[in-house]
Amino acid sequence: MNWMFSCKQVSVLVSAALEQKPSWTERLRISLHLLFCKACRNFARQMTILRTAARYLADHMGDLDIPTLPSEARDRIRKVLHRCEPHDNGPKS
Amino acid sequence: MGNHRSHILEEPERWLDLYGDELYRYALIQVHDASQAEDMLQETLLAALQARDRYTGKATVKTWLTSILKHKIIDHLRKQMRESPRDDIDERLDKAMNNEATDNLFDARGHWIITPQDWGDPEKCLQQAHFWDIMCRCMARLNALQSAVFTLREITGLSNEETCKELAITTTNYWVLMHRARMSLRQCLETDGFDEDRIG
């Protein structure tokens, strides 16, 4: 058995490692490859960035330039809500 | 305490004012389609209006509305996946299984043909508006299967077991689709010139 993984194998294993922690021998063999391979180090970092980015997106939507609710849609939804609201149990002050 | 509960008695139209933008954006980053996101927001508010009596006040109104929306998103992604004709799904899964899509990334000895680029420090990377433009565009370009898996796992934040269960796919299919999605995204980010335009 060749102890050294190929880049192709490492790419699959690095991605899989985001789902399930690899065994210690696997980790050792991946680290060994990464130590000598800049391309795969870049790849591994890209995978981390993708995961971090997706989570960051959900948590920091407010800080990012993501479109807000268009005003036509807001008016339309407002009308629908108004129609559907049971006015007789509405709030009383 | 009941201070959350008192909020709920306000007019639902106020939910729209207070949380409309945020809920809309939350849907948009997961379904990548403005009119779908609008519909989901509307359905969420209507569902909340109907379930108003069952709101206990334990969670904030925002959390409560978000959890209703989350279920609508999961339903939507599941439907989107099912609506691709069954053959198509099987065919695409086959394709995904036999490495066709990533084989051309590596030479016969398993070395990269095009070297992955250094995207720089992850922290800095996420600070750039440019990165998010491309990231959102690239996520919207994933096929229905990859998109459903990636979104539920990474954005909606389900575990891998939950994602498999919601989409009714096997663990093997899940692993393959997830890997494909990541490979497509990184390639898309590189082709769209994320690394080239990197600042500092």
PDB file of C-alpha atoms in Angstrom:
ATOM      1  CA  MET A   1       0.000   0.000   0.000  1.00  0.00           C
ATOM      2  CA  ASN A   2       1.210   3.454  -0.889  1.00  0.00           C
ATOM      3  CA  TRP A   3       1.297   5.451   2.335  1.00  0.00           C
ATOM      4  CA  MET A   4       1.177   8.730   0.464  1.00  0.00           C
ATOM      5  CA  PHE A   5      -2.294   9.846  -0.666  1.00  0.00           C
ATOM      6  CA  SER A   6      -2.704  11.468  -4.089  1.00  0.00           C
ATOM      7  CA  CYS A   7      -4.141  15.001  -4.375  1.00  0.00           C
ATOM      8  CA  LYS A   8      -7.329  13.493  -5.741  1.00  0.00           C
ATOM      9  CA  GLN A   9      -7.699  11.246  -2.705  1.00  0.00           C
ATOM     10  CA  VAL A  10      -6.865  14.080  -0.344  1.00  0.00           C
ATOM     11  CA  SER A  11      -9.512  16.303  -1.943  1.00  0.00           C
ATOM     12  CA  VAL A  12     -12.194  13.716  -1.186  1.00  0.00           C
ATOM     13  CA  LEU A  13     -10.909  13.057   2.335  1.00  0.00           C
ATOM     14  CA  VAL A  14     -10.621  16.728   3.261  1.00  0.00           C
ATOM     15  CA  SER A  15     -14.200  17.330   2.185  1.00  0.00           C
ATOM     16  CA  ALA A  16     -15.341  14.187   4.013  1.00  0.00           C
ATOM     17  CA  ALA A  17     -13.524  15.326   7.146  1.00  0.00           C
ATOM     18  CA  LEU A  18     -16.006  18.201   7.368  1.00  0.00           C
ATOM     19  CA  GLU A  19     -18.738  15.590   7.853  1.00  0.00           C
ATOM     20  CA  GLN A  20     -17.008  13.043  10.024  1.00  0.00           C
ATOM     21  CA  LYS A  21     -13.728  13.076  11.880  1.00  0.00           C
ATOM     22  CA  PRO A  22     -11.263  10.798  10.088  1.00  0.00           C
ATOM     23  CA  SER A  23      -9.372   8.058  11.943  1.00  0.00           C
ATOM     24  CA  TRP A  24      -5.996   9.047  13.395  1.00  0.00           C
ATOM     25  CA  THR A  25      -4.046   7.147  10.712  1.00  0.00           C
ATOM     26  CA  GLU A  26      -6.074   8.915   8.052  1.00  0.00           C
ATOM     27  CA  ARG A  27      -5.461  12.256   9.720  1.00  0.00           C
ATOM     28  CA  LEU A  28      -1.750  11.535   9.891  1.00  0.00           C
ATOM     29  CA  ARG A  29      -1.613  10.596   6.219  1.00  0.00           C
ATOM     30  CA  ILE A  30      -3.630  13.672   5.203  1.00  0.00           C
ATOM     31  CA  SER A  31      -1.364  15.948   7.281  1.00  0.00           C
ATOM     32  CA  LEU A  32       1.716  14.366   5.752  1.00  0.00           C
ATOM     33  CA  HIS A  33       0.396  15.100   2.275  1.00  0.00           C
ATOM     34  CA  LEU A  34      -0.585  18.661   3.183  1.00  0.00           C
ATOM     35  CA  LEU A  35       2.869  19.280   4.617  1.00  0.00           C
ATOM     36  CA  PHE A  36       4.399  18.779   1.184  1.00  0.00           C
ATOM     37  CA  CYS A  37       1.569  19.993  -1.063  1.00  0.00           C
ATOM     38  CA  LYS A  38       0.695  23.681  -1.291  1.00  0.00           C
ATOM     39  CA  ALA A  39      -2.112  23.026  -3.795  1.00  0.00           C
ATOM     40  CA  CYS A  40      -3.927  20.769  -1.331  1.00  0.00           C
ATOM     41  CA  ARG A  41      -3.275  23.182   1.539  1.00  0.00           C
ATOM     42  CA  ASN A  42      -5.023  25.849  -0.533  1.00  0.00           C
ATOM     43  CA  PHE A  43      -7.814  23.411  -1.302  1.00  0.00           C
ATOM     44  CA  ALA A  44      -8.261  22.499   2.357  1.00  0.00           C
ATOM     45  CA  ARG A  45      -8.458  26.173   3.265  1.00  0.00           C
ATOM     46  CA  GLN A  46     -11.022  26.773   0.524  1.00  0.00           C
ATOM     47  CA  MET A  47     -13.187  24.011   2.012  1.00  0.00           C
ATOM     48  CA  THR A  48     -12.995  25.653   5.432  1.00  0.00           C
ATOM     49  CA  ILE A  49     -13.862  29.021   3.909  1.00  0.00           C
ATOM     50  CA  LEU A  50     -16.930  27.549   2.178  1.00  0.00           C
ATOM     51  CA  ARG A  51     -18.236  26.128   5.433  1.00  0.00           C
ATOM     52  CA  THR A  52     -17.487  29.271   7.429  1.00  0.00           C
ATOM     53  CA  ALA A  53     -18.981  31.453   4.706  1.00  0.00           C
ATOM     54  CA  ALA A  54     -22.273  29.540   4.551  1.00  0.00           C
ATOM     55  CA  ARG A  55     -22.695  29.757   8.325  1.00  0.00           C
ATOM     56  CA  TYR A  56     -21.605  33.389   8.418  1.00  0.00           C
ATOM     57  CA  LEU A  57     -24.162  34.167   5.727  1.00  0.00           C
ATOM     58  CA  ALA A  58     -27.026  32.865   7.856  1.00  0.00           C
ATOM     59  CA  ASP A  59     -25.801  34.651  11.002  1.00  0.00           C
ATOM     60  CA  HIS A  60     -24.756  38.011   9.558  1.00  0.00           C
ATOM     61  CA  MET A  61     -27.299  38.687   6.820  1.00  0.00           C
ATOM     62  CA  GLY A  62     -27.835  42.137   8.227  1.00  0.00           C
ATOM     63  CA  ASP A  63     -24.195  43.145   7.679  1.00  0.00           C
ATOM     64  CA  LEU A  64     -24.099  41.953   4.097  1.00  0.00           C
ATOM     65  CA  ASP A  65     -25.371  43.499   0.937  1.00  0.00           C
ATOM     66  CA  ILE A  66     -28.351  41.186   0.435  1.00  0.00           C
ATOM     67  CA  PRO A  67     -31.519  42.623  -1.132  1.00  0.00           C
ATOM     68  CA  THR A  68     -34.338  43.504   1.234  1.00  0.00           C
ATOM     69  CA  LEU A  69     -38.034  42.843   0.688  1.00  0.00           C
ATOM     70  CA  PRO A  70     -39.174  44.786  -2.405  1.00  0.00           C
ATOM     71  CA  SER A  71     -41.819  47.362  -1.498  1.00  0.00           C
ATOM     72  CA  GLU A  72     -44.400  45.988  -3.978  1.00  0.00           C
ATOM     73  CA  ALA A  73     -44.113  42.605  -2.301  1.00  0.00           C
ATOM     74  CA  ARG A  74     -44.404  44.197   1.115  1.00  0.00           C
ATOM     75  CA  ASP A  75     -47.630  45.982   0.102  1.00  0.00           C
ATOM     76  CA  ARG A  76     -49.044  42.831  -1.422  1.00  0.00           C
ATOM     77  CA  ILE A  77     -48.317  40.757   1.684  1.00  0.00           C
ATOM     78  CA  ARG A  78     -49.731  43.496   3.895  1.00  0.00           C
ATOM     79  CA  LYS A  79     -53.013  43.357   1.981  1.00  0.00           C
ATOM     80  CA  VAL A  80     -53.170  39.577   2.242  1.00  0.00           C
ATOM     81  CA  LEU A  81     -52.536  39.705   5.980  1.00  0.00           C
ATOM     82  CA  HIS A  82     -55.127  42.384   6.419  1.00  0.00           C
ATOM     83  CA  ARG A  83     -57.716  40.285   4.602  1.00  0.00           C
ATOM     84  CA  CYS A  84     -56.934  37.164   6.593  1.00  0.00           C
ATOM     85  CA  GLU A  85     -56.723  38.653  10.028  1.00  0.00           C
ATOM     86  CA  PRO A  86     -59.731  37.778  12.193  1.00  0.00           C
ATOM     87  CA  HIS A  87     -60.562  41.365  13.137  1.00  0.00           C
ATOM     88  CA  ASP A  88     -63.091  40.429  15.785  1.00  0.00           C
ATOM     89  CA  ASN A  89     -60.373  38.893  18.022  1.00  0.00           C
ATOM     90  CA  GLY A  90     -57.982  41.680  17.254  1.00  0.00           C
ATOM     91  CA  PRO A  91     -56.024  43.377  19.978  1.00  0.00           C
ATOM     92  CA  LYS A  92     -57.918  45.604  22.356  1.00  0.00           C
ATOM     93  CA  SER A  93     -56.252  48.191  24.479  1.00  0.00           C
TER      94      SER A  93
ATOM     95  CA  MET B   1     -42.967  36.605  32.099  1.00  0.00           C
ATOM     96  CA  GLY B   2     -45.209  36.849  29.084  1.00  0.00           C
ATOM     97  CA  ASN B   3     -43.472  39.863  27.607  1.00  0.00           C
ATOM     98  CA  HIS B   4     -42.947  37.969  24.365  1.00  0.00           C
ATOM     99  CA  ARG B   5     -46.547  36.903  24.382  1.00  0.00           C
ATOM    100  CA  SER B   6     -47.763  40.479  24.545  1.00  0.00           C
ATOM    101  CA  HIS B   7     -45.904  41.169  21.301  1.00  0.00           C
ATOM    102  CA  ILE B   8     -47.853  38.529  19.500  1.00  0.00           C
ATOM    103  CA  LEU B   9     -51.084  40.271  20.178  1.00  0.00           C
ATOM    104  CA  GLU B  10     -49.934  43.142  18.074  1.00  0.00           C
ATOM    105  CA  GLU B  11     -51.148  43.203  14.543  1.00  0.00           C
ATOM    106  CA  PRO B  12     -49.433  40.683  12.264  1.00  0.00           C
ATOM    107  CA  GLU B  13     -48.762  43.560   9.934  1.00  0.00           C
ATOM    108  CA  ARG B  14     -46.274  44.705  12.492  1.00  0.00           C
ATOM    109  CA  TRP B  15     -44.413  41.400  12.118  1.00  0.00           C
ATOM    110  CA  LEU B  16     -44.034  42.362   8.501  1.00  0.00           C
ATOM    111  CA  ASP B  17     -42.588  45.747   9.436  1.00  0.00           C
ATOM    112  CA  LEU B  18     -40.290  44.412  12.122  1.00  0.00           C
ATOM    113  CA  TYR B  19     -39.074  41.124  10.674  1.00  0.00           C
ATOM    114  CA  GLY B  20     -40.108  41.195   7.008  1.00  0.00           C
ATOM    115  CA  ASP B  21     -36.709  42.141   5.640  1.00  0.00           C
ATOM    116  CA  GLU B  22     -34.812  39.699   7.764  1.00  0.00           C
ATOM    117  CA  LEU B  23     -37.118  36.765   7.046  1.00  0.00           C
ATOM    118  CA  TYR B  24     -37.121  37.596   3.358  1.00  0.00           C
ATOM    119  CA  ARG B  25     -33.322  37.634   3.272  1.00  0.00           C
ATOM    120  CA  TYR B  26     -33.151  34.399   5.225  1.00  0.00           C
ATOM    121  CA  ALA B  27     -35.340  32.754   2.564  1.00  0.00           C
ATOM    122  CA  LEU B  28     -33.499  34.427  -0.307  1.00  0.00           C
ATOM    123  CA  ILE B  29     -30.053  33.125   0.670  1.00  0.00           C
ATOM    124  CA  GLN B  30     -31.477  29.612   0.658  1.00  0.00           C
ATOM    125  CA  VAL B  31     -33.801  29.534  -2.342  1.00  0.00           C
ATOM    126  CA  HIS B  32     -32.042  32.149  -4.536  1.00  0.00           C
ATOM    127  CA  ASP B  33     -35.260  33.347  -6.119  1.00  0.00           C
ATOM    128  CA  ALA B  34     -36.932  36.621  -5.171  1.00  0.00           C
ATOM    129  CA  SER B  35     -40.530  35.635  -5.911  1.00  0.00           C
ATOM    130  CA  GLN B  36     -40.133  32.293  -4.109  1.00  0.00           C
ATOM    131  CA  ALA B  37     -38.727  34.113  -1.118  1.00  0.00           C
ATOM    132  CA  GLU B  38     -41.649  36.563  -1.160  1.00  0.00           C
ATOM    133  CA  ASP B  39     -44.159  33.703  -1.305  1.00  0.00           C
ATOM    134  CA  MET B  40     -42.454  31.951   1.577  1.00  0.00           C
ATOM    135  CA  LEU B  41     -42.523  35.068   3.691  1.00  0.00           C
ATOM    136  CA  GLN B  42     -46.234  35.478   2.992  1.00  0.00           C
ATOM    137  CA  GLU B  43     -46.961  31.829   3.794  1.00  0.00           C
ATOM    138  CA  THR B  44     -44.934  32.092   6.979  1.00  0.00           C
ATOM    139  CA  LEU B  45     -46.842  35.122   8.202  1.00  0.00           C
ATOM    140  CA  LEU B  46     -50.178  33.534   7.333  1.00  0.00           C
ATOM    141  CA  ALA B  47     -49.217  30.323   9.108  1.00  0.00           C
ATOM    142  CA  ALA B  48     -48.127  32.358  12.118  1.00  0.00           C
ATOM    143  CA  LEU B  49     -51.400  34.257  12.077  1.00  0.00           C
ATOM    144  CA  GLN B  50     -53.326  31.003  12.193  1.00  0.00           C
ATOM    145  CA  ALA B  51     -51.129  29.486  14.879  1.00  0.00           C
ATOM    146  CA  ARG B  52     -51.088  32.661  16.929  1.00  0.00           C
ATOM    147  CA  ASP B  53     -52.994  31.078  19.823  1.00  0.00           C
ATOM    148  CA  ARG B  54     -50.426  28.323  20.122  1.00  0.00           C
ATOM    149  CA  TYR B  55     -47.495  30.703  20.488  1.00  0.00           C
ATOM    150  CA  THR B  56     -46.317  30.221  24.041  1.00  0.00           C
ATOM    151  CA  GLY B  57     -44.024  33.191  24.356  1.00  0.00           C
ATOM    152  CA  LYS B  58     -41.070  30.989  25.270  1.00  0.00           C
ATOM    153  CA  ALA B  59     -39.143  32.024  22.168  1.00  0.00           C
ATOM    154  CA  THR B  60     -38.969  35.532  20.751  1.00  0.00           C
ATOM    155  CA  VAL B  61     -41.413  36.321  17.969  1.00  0.00           C
ATOM    156  CA  LYS B  62     -38.483  36.486  15.550  1.00  0.00           C
ATOM    157  CA  THR B  63     -37.279  32.998  16.516  1.00  0.00           C
ATOM    158  CA  TRP B  64     -40.801  31.657  16.294  1.00  0.00           C
ATOM    159  CA  LEU B  65     -41.347  33.123  12.812  1.00  0.00           C
ATOM    160  CA  THR B  66     -37.912  31.932  11.678  1.00  0.00           C
ATOM    161  CA  SER B  67     -38.675  28.365  12.708  1.00  0.00           C
ATOM    162  CA  ILE B  68     -41.913  28.419  10.702  1.00  0.00           C
ATOM    163  CA  LEU B  69     -39.999  29.769   7.705  1.00  0.00           C
ATOM    164  CA  LYS B  70     -37.291  27.133   8.143  1.00  0.00           C
ATOM    165  CA  HIS B  71     -39.884  24.386   7.691  1.00  0.00           C
ATOM    166  CA  LYS B  72     -41.211  26.097   4.568  1.00  0.00           C
ATOM    167  CA  ILE B  73     -37.666  26.197   3.173  1.00  0.00           C
ATOM    168  CA  ILE B  74     -37.068  22.519   3.900  1.00  0.00           C
ATOM    169  CA  ASP B  75     -40.387  21.631   2.193  1.00  0.00           C
ATOM    170  CA  HIS B  76     -39.465  23.759  -0.780  1.00  0.00           C
ATOM    171  CA  LEU B  77     -36.012  22.198  -1.223  1.00  0.00           C
ATOM    172  CA  ARG B  78     -37.443  18.713  -0.842  1.00  0.00           C
ATOM    173  CA  LYS B  79     -40.089  19.459  -3.464  1.00  0.00           C
ATOM    174  CA  GLN B  80     -37.565  21.044  -5.786  1.00  0.00           C
ATOM    175  CA  MET B  81     -35.486  17.902  -5.582  1.00  0.00           C
ATOM    176  CA  ARG B  82     -38.449  15.571  -6.087  1.00  0.00           C
ATOM    177  CA  GLU B  83     -39.756  17.586  -8.985  1.00  0.00           C
ATOM    178  CA  SER B  84     -36.730  16.813 -11.072  1.00  0.00           C
ATOM    179  CA  PRO B  85     -38.024  13.736 -12.902  1.00  0.00           C
ATOM    180  CA  ARG B  86     -37.083  10.564 -11.051  1.00  0.00           C
ATOM    181  CA  ASP B  87     -34.914   9.307 -13.921  1.00  0.00           C
ATOM    182  CA  ASP B  88     -33.104  12.535 -13.892  1.00  0.00           C
ATOM    183  CA  ILE B  89     -32.264  12.204 -10.218  1.00  0.00           C
ATOM    184  CA  ASP B  90     -31.015   8.650 -10.661  1.00  0.00           C
ATOM    185  CA  GLU B  91     -29.026   9.611 -13.678  1.00  0.00           C
ATOM    186  CA  ARG B  92     -27.499  12.573 -11.963  1.00  0.00           C
ATOM    187  CA  LEU B  93     -26.666  10.523  -8.911  1.00  0.00           C
ATOM    188  CA  ASP B  94     -24.995   7.928 -11.126  1.00  0.00           C
ATOM    189  CA  LYS B  95     -23.010  10.657 -12.724  1.00  0.00           C
ATOM    190  CA  ALA B  96     -22.088  12.026  -9.355  1.00  0.00           C
ATOM    191  CA  MET B  97     -21.026   8.578  -8.190  1.00  0.00           C
ATOM    192  CA  ASN B  98     -18.694   7.783 -11.036  1.00  0.00           C
ATOM    193  CA  ASN B  99     -16.471  10.788 -10.608  1.00  0.00           C
ATOM    194  CA  GLU B 100     -17.134  12.137 -14.090  1.00  0.00           C
ATOM    195  CA  ALA B 101     -17.359  15.723 -12.954  1.00  0.00           C
ATOM    196  CA  THR B 102     -14.131  15.876 -10.977  1.00  0.00           C
ATOM    197  CA  ASP B 103     -12.001  13.469 -12.997  1.00  0.00           C
ATOM    198  CA  ASN B 104     -10.895  16.232 -15.308  1.00  0.00           C
ATOM    199  CA  LEU B 105      -9.521  18.194 -12.362  1.00  0.00           C
ATOM    200  CA  PHE B 106      -6.747  15.654 -11.857  1.00  0.00           C
ATOM    201  CA  ASP B 107      -4.181  14.003 -14.117  1.00  0.00           C
ATOM    202  CA  ALA B 108      -3.731  10.240 -14.374  1.00  0.00           C
ATOM    203  CA  ARG B 109      -1.509  10.210 -11.271  1.00  0.00           C
ATOM    204  CA  GLY B 110      -4.066  12.112  -9.214  1.00  0.00           C
ATOM    205  CA  HIS B 111      -2.274  15.484  -9.280  1.00  0.00           C
ATOM    206  CA  TRP B 112      -4.186  18.737  -9.710  1.00  0.00           C
ATOM    207  CA  ILE B 113      -4.273  19.921 -13.333  1.00  0.00           C
ATOM    208  CA  ILE B 114      -5.163  23.454 -12.275  1.00  0.00           C
ATOM    209  CA  THR B 115      -3.703  24.273  -8.876  1.00  0.00           C
ATOM    210  CA  PRO B 116      -6.224  25.552  -6.312  1.00  0.00           C
ATOM    211  CA  GLN B 117      -5.486  29.180  -5.521  1.00  0.00           C
ATOM    212  CA  ASP B 118      -4.701  30.739  -2.193  1.00  0.00           C
ATOM    213  CA  TRP B 119      -7.838  32.651  -1.149  1.00  0.00           C
ATOM    214  CA  GLY B 120      -5.963  34.266   1.680  1.00  0.00           C
ATOM    215  CA  ASP B 121      -6.916  34.559   5.285  1.00  0.00           C
ATOM    216  CA  PRO B 122     -10.482  33.250   5.854  1.00  0.00           C
ATOM    217  CA  GLU B 123     -11.312  36.153   8.175  1.00  0.00           C
ATOM    218  CA  LYS B 124     -10.267  38.752   5.611  1.00  0.00           C
ATOM    219  CA  CYS B 125     -11.881  36.839   2.818  1.00  0.00           C
ATOM    220  CA  LEU B 126     -15.303  37.062   4.454  1.00  0.00           C
ATOM    221  CA  GLN B 127     -14.932  40.804   4.984  1.00  0.00           C
ATOM    222  CA  GLN B 128     -15.022  41.489   1.257  1.00  0.00           C
ATOM    223  CA  ALA B 129     -18.307  42.425  -0.396  1.00  0.00           C
ATOM    224  CA  HIS B 130     -16.878  41.011  -3.591  1.00  0.00           C
ATOM    225  CA  PHE B 131     -16.617  37.546  -2.038  1.00  0.00           C
ATOM    226  CA  TRP B 132     -20.299  37.515  -1.085  1.00  0.00           C
ATOM    227  CA  ASP B 133     -21.444  38.618  -4.527  1.00  0.00           C
ATOM    228  CA  ILE B 134     -19.699  35.680  -6.106  1.00  0.00           C
ATOM    229  CA  MET B 135     -20.579  33.241  -3.323  1.00  0.00           C
ATOM    230  CA  CYS B 136     -24.310  33.983  -3.693  1.00  0.00           C
ATOM    231  CA  ARG B 137     -24.127  33.776  -7.479  1.00  0.00           C
ATOM    232  CA  CYS B 138     -22.264  30.474  -7.304  1.00  0.00           C
ATOM    233  CA  MET B 139     -24.710  28.952  -4.811  1.00  0.00           C
ATOM    234  CA  ALA B 140     -27.573  29.902  -7.126  1.00  0.00           C
ATOM    235  CA  ARG B 141     -25.845  27.994  -9.936  1.00  0.00           C
ATOM    236  CA  LEU B 142     -25.704  24.633  -8.131  1.00  0.00           C
ATOM    237  CA  ASN B 143     -28.055  22.023  -9.544  1.00  0.00           C
ATOM    238  CA  ALA B 144     -31.232  21.219  -7.582  1.00  0.00           C
ATOM    239  CA  LEU B 145     -29.735  18.190  -5.851  1.00  0.00           C
ATOM    240  CA  GLN B 146     -26.462  19.753  -4.776  1.00  0.00           C
ATOM    241  CA  SER B 147     -28.210  22.926  -3.803  1.00  0.00           C
ATOM    242  CA  ALA B 148     -30.725  21.154  -1.541  1.00  0.00           C
ATOM    243  CA  VAL B 149     -28.019  19.187   0.264  1.00  0.00           C
ATOM    244  CA  PHE B 150     -25.568  22.062   0.647  1.00  0.00           C
ATOM    245  CA  THR B 151     -28.221  24.547   1.759  1.00  0.00           C
ATOM    246  CA  LEU B 152     -29.860  22.343   4.377  1.00  0.00           C
ATOM    247  CA  ARG B 153     -26.543  21.265   5.838  1.00  0.00           C
ATOM    248  CA  GLU B 154     -24.546  24.488   5.719  1.00  0.00           C
ATOM    249  CA  ILE B 155     -27.055  27.344   5.834  1.00  0.00           C
ATOM    250  CA  THR B 156     -30.202  25.950   7.446  1.00  0.00           C
ATOM    251  CA  GLY B 157     -27.812  24.167   9.783  1.00  0.00           C
ATOM    252  CA  LEU B 158     -29.296  20.654   9.878  1.00  0.00           C
ATOM    253  CA  SER B 159     -27.017  17.748  10.832  1.00  0.00           C
ATOM    254  CA  ASN B 160     -25.998  15.346   8.073  1.00  0.00           C
ATOM    255  CA  GLU B 161     -28.433  12.708   9.374  1.00  0.00           C
ATOM    256  CA  GLU B 162     -31.294  15.227   9.386  1.00  0.00           C
ATOM    257  CA  THR B 163     -30.436  16.361   5.870  1.00  0.00           C
ATOM    258  CA  CYS B 164     -30.565  12.758   4.591  1.00  0.00           C
ATOM    259  CA  LYS B 165     -33.873  12.204   6.343  1.00  0.00           C
ATOM    260  CA  GLU B 166     -35.506  15.396   5.075  1.00  0.00           C
ATOM    261  CA  LEU B 167     -34.471  14.729   1.491  1.00  0.00           C
ATOM    262  CA  ALA B 168     -34.952  10.959   1.686  1.00  0.00           C
ATOM    263  CA  ILE B 169     -31.504  10.164   0.286  1.00  0.00           C
ATOM    264  CA  THR B 170     -28.956   7.564   1.350  1.00  0.00           C
ATOM    265  CA  THR B 171     -25.816   8.488   3.276  1.00  0.00           C
ATOM    266  CA  THR B 172     -23.692   7.575   0.254  1.00  0.00           C
ATOM    267  CA  ASN B 173     -25.678   9.879  -1.991  1.00  0.00           C
ATOM    268  CA  TYR B 174     -25.421  12.582   0.624  1.00  0.00           C
ATOM    269  CA  TRP B 175     -21.611  12.365   0.808  1.00  0.00           C
ATOM    270  CA  VAL B 176     -21.267  12.432  -2.941  1.00  0.00           C
ATOM    271  CA  LEU B 177     -23.679  15.328  -3.468  1.00  0.00           C
ATOM    272  CA  MET B 178     -22.055  17.322  -0.702  1.00  0.00           C
ATOM    273  CA  HIS B 179     -18.595  16.785  -2.156  1.00  0.00           C
ATOM    274  CA  ARG B 180     -19.855  17.725  -5.624  1.00  0.00           C
ATOM    275  CA  ALA B 181     -21.482  20.860  -4.269  1.00  0.00           C
ATOM    276  CA  ARG B 182     -18.254  21.938  -2.567  1.00  0.00           C
ATOM    277  CA  MET B 183     -16.198  21.189  -5.677  1.00  0.00           C
ATOM    278  CA  SER B 184     -18.626  23.134  -7.887  1.00  0.00           C
ATOM    279  CA  LEU B 185     -18.636  26.085  -5.510  1.00  0.00           C
ATOM    280  CA  ARG B 186     -14.866  26.344  -5.215  1.00  0.00           C
ATOM    281  CA  GLN B 187     -14.470  26.051  -8.961  1.00  0.00           C
ATOM    282  CA  CYS B 188     -17.134  28.669  -9.537  1.00  0.00           C
ATOM    283  CA  LEU B 189     -15.492  31.041  -7.044  1.00  0.00           C
ATOM    284  CA  GLU B 190     -12.143  30.594  -8.771  1.00  0.00           C
ATOM    285  CA  THR B 191     -13.462  30.993 -12.317  1.00  0.00           C
ATOM    286  CA  ASP B 192     -15.393  34.074 -11.324  1.00  0.00           C
ATOM    287  CA  GLY B 193     -12.091  35.534 -10.311  1.00  0.00           C
ATOM    288  CA  PHE B 194     -12.373  35.638  -6.583  1.00  0.00           C
ATOM    289  CA  ASP B 195      -8.654  34.952  -6.118  1.00  0.00           C
ATOM    290  CA  GLU B 196      -7.596  37.439  -8.789  1.00  0.00           C
ATOM    291  CA  ASP B 197      -9.417  40.356  -7.271  1.00  0.00           C
ATOM    292  CA  ARG B 198      -8.364  39.570  -3.776  1.00  0.00           C
ATOM    293  CA  ILE B 199      -7.338  42.583  -1.786  1.00  0.00           C
ATOM    294  CA  GLY B 200      -4.170  42.294   0.300  1.00  0.00           C
TER     295      GLY B 200
END
